[in-house]
Amino acid sequence: MSYSKFLFIGLGGSGGATLGHIQNSLKDWLKENQEKWRPEAEWDDPIELPQGWQFLHIDTPPSPDCTPSVSSDEYLGLIQPGVTYPHIAHALRGNNILHKDLATWLVSPVDFAGQALEKGAGQFRAIGKALGLHGLQKIHERIQKIHTKLTDIE
């Protein structure tokens, strides 16, 4: 049986939990329909998702913290322990190319000076956007790596 290739991307804690639910639902569906695609001798074996179905959860904490979650190799944490929002805001404000675009929505670092980002952006969309922009190179590299993997799959 042939399947189309997909890259599912979830952003933030809710996006990661959604990916976990999608994975579980796909595994359940494959299990319920295995007689259509698997030899009967393999019916008791664990269900593996096709390699052409890739998942990436992008979030602030160094490791996934949602339930259900994707595996750690399908996760990209943007913040290392000890990094605070003022560090991120300062780095972004120091980027002259981005400054004009950021001026209207970049949150003041004073408001989030003590917040530990390794526990998440705290449901603050502007904080999540700033962290995503700060980690843009990491995000690009990871998506490019997955795209290459999908391209290589027959």
PDB file of C-alpha atoms in Angstrom:
ATOM      1  CA  MET A   1       0.000   0.000   0.000  1.00  0.00           C
ATOM      2  CA  SER A   2       1.325   3.438  -0.910  1.00  0.00           C
ATOM      3  CA  TYR A   3       0.870   6.544   1.221  1.00  0.00           C
ATOM      4  CA  SER A   4       1.524  10.218   0.525  1.00  0.00           C
ATOM      5  CA  LYS A   5       4.356  11.895   2.401  1.00  0.00           C
ATOM      6  CA  PHE A   6       3.522  14.346   5.180  1.00  0.00           C
ATOM      7  CA  LEU A   7       5.339  16.566   7.628  1.00  0.00           C
ATOM      8  CA  PHE A   8       3.145  17.433  10.597  1.00  0.00           C
ATOM      9  CA  ILE A   9       4.406  20.425  12.617  1.00  0.00           C
ATOM     10  CA  GLY A  10       3.022  21.388  16.022  1.00  0.00           C
ATOM     11  CA  LEU A  11       3.901  24.660  17.714  1.00  0.00           C
ATOM     12  CA  GLY A  12       3.835  25.101  21.478  1.00  0.00           C
ATOM     13  CA  GLY A  13       2.414  22.780  24.096  1.00  0.00           C
ATOM     14  CA  SER A  14      -1.025  22.492  22.513  1.00  0.00           C
ATOM     15  CA  GLY A  15       0.510  21.859  19.101  1.00  0.00           C
ATOM     16  CA  GLY A  16       2.685  19.122  20.581  1.00  0.00           C
ATOM     17  CA  ALA A  17      -0.247  17.433  22.321  1.00  0.00           C
ATOM     18  CA  THR A  18      -2.174  17.610  19.037  1.00  0.00           C
ATOM     19  CA  LEU A  19       0.702  15.833  17.274  1.00  0.00           C
ATOM     20  CA  GLY A  20       0.674  13.149  19.969  1.00  0.00           C
ATOM     21  CA  HIS A  21      -3.060  12.623  19.426  1.00  0.00           C
ATOM     22  CA  ILE A  22      -2.562  12.502  15.641  1.00  0.00           C
ATOM     23  CA  GLN A  23       0.140   9.844  16.020  1.00  0.00           C
ATOM     24  CA  ASN A  24      -2.039   7.773  18.342  1.00  0.00           C
ATOM     25  CA  SER A  25      -5.033   8.064  16.003  1.00  0.00           C
ATOM     26  CA  LEU A  26      -2.957   7.056  12.978  1.00  0.00           C
ATOM     27  CA  LYS A  27      -1.543   4.038  14.815  1.00  0.00           C
ATOM     28  CA  ASP A  28      -5.070   3.033  15.881  1.00  0.00           C
ATOM     29  CA  TRP A  29      -6.316   3.397  12.305  1.00  0.00           C
ATOM     30  CA  LEU A  30      -3.418   1.345  10.929  1.00  0.00           C
ATOM     31  CA  LYS A  31      -4.061  -1.354  13.560  1.00  0.00           C
ATOM     32  CA  GLU A  32      -7.789  -1.481  12.739  1.00  0.00           C
ATOM     33  CA  ASN A  33      -7.025  -1.778   9.014  1.00  0.00           C
ATOM     34  CA  GLN A  34      -3.912  -3.924   9.134  1.00  0.00           C
ATOM     35  CA  GLU A  35      -5.559  -6.829   7.295  1.00  0.00           C
ATOM     36  CA  LYS A  36      -5.523  -4.564   4.217  1.00  0.00           C
ATOM     37  CA  TRP A  37      -1.787  -3.895   4.292  1.00  0.00           C
ATOM     38  CA  ARG A  38       0.040  -6.372   6.551  1.00  0.00           C
ATOM     39  CA  PRO A  39       0.597 -10.101   6.346  1.00  0.00           C
ATOM     40  CA  GLU A  40      -1.435 -11.939   9.000  1.00  0.00           C
ATOM     41  CA  ALA A  41       1.764 -13.248  10.628  1.00  0.00           C
ATOM     42  CA  GLU A  42       2.653  -9.645  11.621  1.00  0.00           C
ATOM     43  CA  TRP A  43      -0.692  -8.684  13.155  1.00  0.00           C
ATOM     44  CA  ASP A  44       0.606  -9.019  16.722  1.00  0.00           C
ATOM     45  CA  ASP A  45       3.710  -6.903  16.001  1.00  0.00           C
ATOM     46  CA  PRO A  46       3.793  -3.248  17.115  1.00  0.00           C
ATOM     47  CA  ILE A  47       2.482  -0.731  14.598  1.00  0.00           C
ATOM     48  CA  GLU A  48       5.130   1.557  13.100  1.00  0.00           C
ATOM     49  CA  LEU A  49       4.090   4.672  11.239  1.00  0.00           C
ATOM     50  CA  PRO A  50       5.378   4.936   7.653  1.00  0.00           C
ATOM     51  CA  GLN A  51       8.705   6.780   7.303  1.00  0.00           C
ATOM     52  CA  GLY A  52       6.950   9.187   4.946  1.00  0.00           C
ATOM     53  CA  TRP A  53       4.896  10.520   7.848  1.00  0.00           C
ATOM     54  CA  GLN A  54       7.201  12.792   9.816  1.00  0.00           C
ATOM     55  CA  PHE A  55       6.413  14.821  12.928  1.00  0.00           C
ATOM     56  CA  LEU A  56       8.075  17.872  14.455  1.00  0.00           C
ATOM     57  CA  HIS A  57       7.025  19.529  17.695  1.00  0.00           C
ATOM     58  CA  ILE A  58       8.625  22.954  18.207  1.00  0.00           C
ATOM     59  CA  ASP A  59       8.359  24.455  21.674  1.00  0.00           C
ATOM     60  CA  THR A  60      10.238  26.414  24.304  1.00  0.00           C
ATOM     61  CA  PRO A  61      11.258  23.757  26.899  1.00  0.00           C
ATOM     62  CA  PRO A  62      14.398  21.668  26.298  1.00  0.00           C
ATOM     63  CA  SER A  63      12.293  18.460  26.231  1.00  0.00           C
ATOM     64  CA  PRO A  64       8.630  17.694  25.474  1.00  0.00           C
ATOM     65  CA  ASP A  65       6.311  18.378  28.394  1.00  0.00           C
ATOM     66  CA  CYS A  66       2.866  17.638  26.960  1.00  0.00           C
ATOM     67  CA  THR A  67       0.676  14.543  26.989  1.00  0.00           C
ATOM     68  CA  PRO A  68       0.550  12.723  24.705  1.00  0.00           C
ATOM     69  CA  SER A  69       3.838  13.763  23.174  1.00  0.00           C
ATOM     70  CA  VAL A  70       5.997  12.831  20.227  1.00  0.00           C
ATOM     71  CA  SER A  71       9.310  11.053  20.748  1.00  0.00           C
ATOM     72  CA  SER A  72      12.338  13.136  21.731  1.00  0.00           C
ATOM     73  CA  ASP A  73      13.855  12.824  18.232  1.00  0.00           C
ATOM     74  CA  GLU A  74      10.702  14.485  16.847  1.00  0.00           C
ATOM     75  CA  TYR A  75      11.029  17.444  19.221  1.00  0.00           C
ATOM     76  CA  LEU A  76      12.899  20.727  18.905  1.00  0.00           C
ATOM     77  CA  GLY A  77      13.309  22.670  22.147  1.00  0.00           C
ATOM     78  CA  LEU A  78      14.271  26.290  21.555  1.00  0.00           C
ATOM     79  CA  ILE A  79      15.512  27.301  25.009  1.00  0.00           C
ATOM     80  CA  GLN A  80      18.240  25.880  27.198  1.00  0.00           C
ATOM     81  CA  PRO A  81      17.930  26.044  30.998  1.00  0.00           C
ATOM     82  CA  GLY A  82      18.863  29.413  32.460  1.00  0.00           C
ATOM     83  CA  VAL A  83      17.949  31.525  29.437  1.00  0.00           C
ATOM     84  CA  THR A  84      15.535  34.323  30.310  1.00  0.00           C
ATOM     85  CA  TYR A  85      13.345  36.494  28.135  1.00  0.00           C
ATOM     86  CA  PRO A  86      15.564  39.583  28.603  1.00  0.00           C
ATOM     87  CA  HIS A  87      18.424  37.588  26.966  1.00  0.00           C
ATOM     88  CA  ILE A  88      16.212  36.856  23.960  1.00  0.00           C
ATOM     89  CA  ALA A  89      14.776  40.379  23.703  1.00  0.00           C
ATOM     90  CA  HIS A  90      18.251  41.907  23.918  1.00  0.00           C
ATOM     91  CA  ALA A  91      19.554  39.622  21.147  1.00  0.00           C
ATOM     92  CA  LEU A  92      16.594  40.451  18.900  1.00  0.00           C
ATOM     93  CA  ARG A  93      16.748  44.187  19.597  1.00  0.00           C
ATOM     94  CA  GLY A  94      20.451  44.098  18.715  1.00  0.00           C
ATOM     95  CA  ASN A  95      19.644  42.770  15.247  1.00  0.00           C
ATOM     96  CA  ASN A  96      19.322  45.954  13.180  1.00  0.00           C
ATOM     97  CA  ILE A  97      17.748  44.141  10.247  1.00  0.00           C
ATOM     98  CA  LEU A  98      14.837  42.894  12.352  1.00  0.00           C
ATOM     99  CA  HIS A  99      14.366  45.870  14.665  1.00  0.00           C
ATOM    100  CA  LYS A 100      11.759  47.789  12.653  1.00  0.00           C
ATOM    101  CA  ASP A 101       9.617  44.682  12.290  1.00  0.00           C
ATOM    102  CA  LEU A 102       9.896  43.850  15.971  1.00  0.00           C
ATOM    103  CA  ALA A 103       9.251  47.291  17.371  1.00  0.00           C
ATOM    104  CA  THR A 104       5.468  46.962  17.298  1.00  0.00           C
ATOM    105  CA  TRP A 105       5.060  43.613  19.046  1.00  0.00           C
ATOM    106  CA  LEU A 106       8.233  42.649  20.906  1.00  0.00           C
ATOM    107  CA  VAL A 107       7.276  42.448  24.581  1.00  0.00           C
ATOM    108  CA  SER A 108       9.255  44.517  27.062  1.00  0.00           C
ATOM    109  CA  PRO A 109      11.818  42.367  28.865  1.00  0.00           C
ATOM    110  CA  VAL A 110      11.001  44.155  32.128  1.00  0.00           C
ATOM    111  CA  ASP A 111       7.593  42.442  32.222  1.00  0.00           C
ATOM    112  CA  PHE A 112       9.142  38.957  32.041  1.00  0.00           C
ATOM    113  CA  ALA A 113      12.514  39.443  33.721  1.00  0.00           C
ATOM    114  CA  GLY A 114      12.224  36.541  36.156  1.00  0.00           C
ATOM    115  CA  GLN A 115      10.267  34.046  34.063  1.00  0.00           C
ATOM    116  CA  ALA A 116      12.146  30.787  33.435  1.00  0.00           C
ATOM    117  CA  LEU A 117      11.643  30.091  29.741  1.00  0.00           C
ATOM    118  CA  GLU A 118      12.696  26.451  29.923  1.00  0.00           C
ATOM    119  CA  LYS A 119       9.232  25.815  31.390  1.00  0.00           C
ATOM    120  CA  GLY A 120       7.504  27.400  28.391  1.00  0.00           C
ATOM    121  CA  ALA A 121       6.291  30.733  27.124  1.00  0.00           C
ATOM    122  CA  GLY A 122       3.396  30.719  29.591  1.00  0.00           C
ATOM    123  CA  GLN A 123       0.687  30.991  26.928  1.00  0.00           C
ATOM    124  CA  PHE A 124       1.996  34.408  25.878  1.00  0.00           C
ATOM    125  CA  ARG A 125       1.871  34.401  22.075  1.00  0.00           C
ATOM    126  CA  ALA A 126       4.248  37.376  21.719  1.00  0.00           C
ATOM    127  CA  ILE A 127       6.850  35.583  23.856  1.00  0.00           C
ATOM    128  CA  GLY A 128       6.487  32.451  21.720  1.00  0.00           C
ATOM    129  CA  LYS A 129       6.879  34.517  18.538  1.00  0.00           C
ATOM    130  CA  ALA A 130      10.037  36.152  19.870  1.00  0.00           C
ATOM    131  CA  LEU A 131      11.489  32.777  20.869  1.00  0.00           C
ATOM    132  CA  GLY A 132      10.624  31.351  17.462  1.00  0.00           C
ATOM    133  CA  LEU A 133      12.287  34.261  15.712  1.00  0.00           C
ATOM    134  CA  HIS A 134      15.348  33.891  17.910  1.00  0.00           C
ATOM    135  CA  GLY A 135      15.502  30.160  17.073  1.00  0.00           C
ATOM    136  CA  LEU A 136      14.708  30.588  13.384  1.00  0.00           C
ATOM    137  CA  GLN A 137      18.013  29.114  12.193  1.00  0.00           C
ATOM    138  CA  LYS A 138      17.531  25.979  14.336  1.00  0.00           C
ATOM    139  CA  ILE A 139      13.959  25.620  13.073  1.00  0.00           C
ATOM    140  CA  HIS A 140      15.013  26.039   9.446  1.00  0.00           C
ATOM    141  CA  GLU A 141      17.819  23.492   9.769  1.00  0.00           C
ATOM    142  CA  ARG A 142      15.550  20.907  11.396  1.00  0.00           C
ATOM    143  CA  ILE A 143      12.774  21.298   8.821  1.00  0.00           C
ATOM    144  CA  GLN A 144      15.361  21.108   6.020  1.00  0.00           C
ATOM    145  CA  LYS A 145      16.753  17.883   7.514  1.00  0.00           C
ATOM    146  CA  ILE A 146      13.274  16.329   7.651  1.00  0.00           C
ATOM    147  CA  HIS A 147      12.514  17.512   4.117  1.00  0.00           C
ATOM    148  CA  THR A 148      15.692  15.826   2.873  1.00  0.00           C
ATOM    149  CA  LYS A 149      14.679  12.623   4.686  1.00  0.00           C
ATOM    150  CA  LEU A 150      11.217  12.740   3.067  1.00  0.00           C
ATOM    151  CA  THR A 151      12.747  13.382  -0.341  1.00  0.00           C
ATOM    152  CA  ASP A 152      15.006  10.320   0.023  1.00  0.00           C
ATOM    153  CA  ILE A 153      12.110   7.978   0.903  1.00  0.00           C
ATOM    154  CA  GLU A 154      10.748   5.987  -2.027  1.00  0.00           C
TER     155      GLU A 154
END
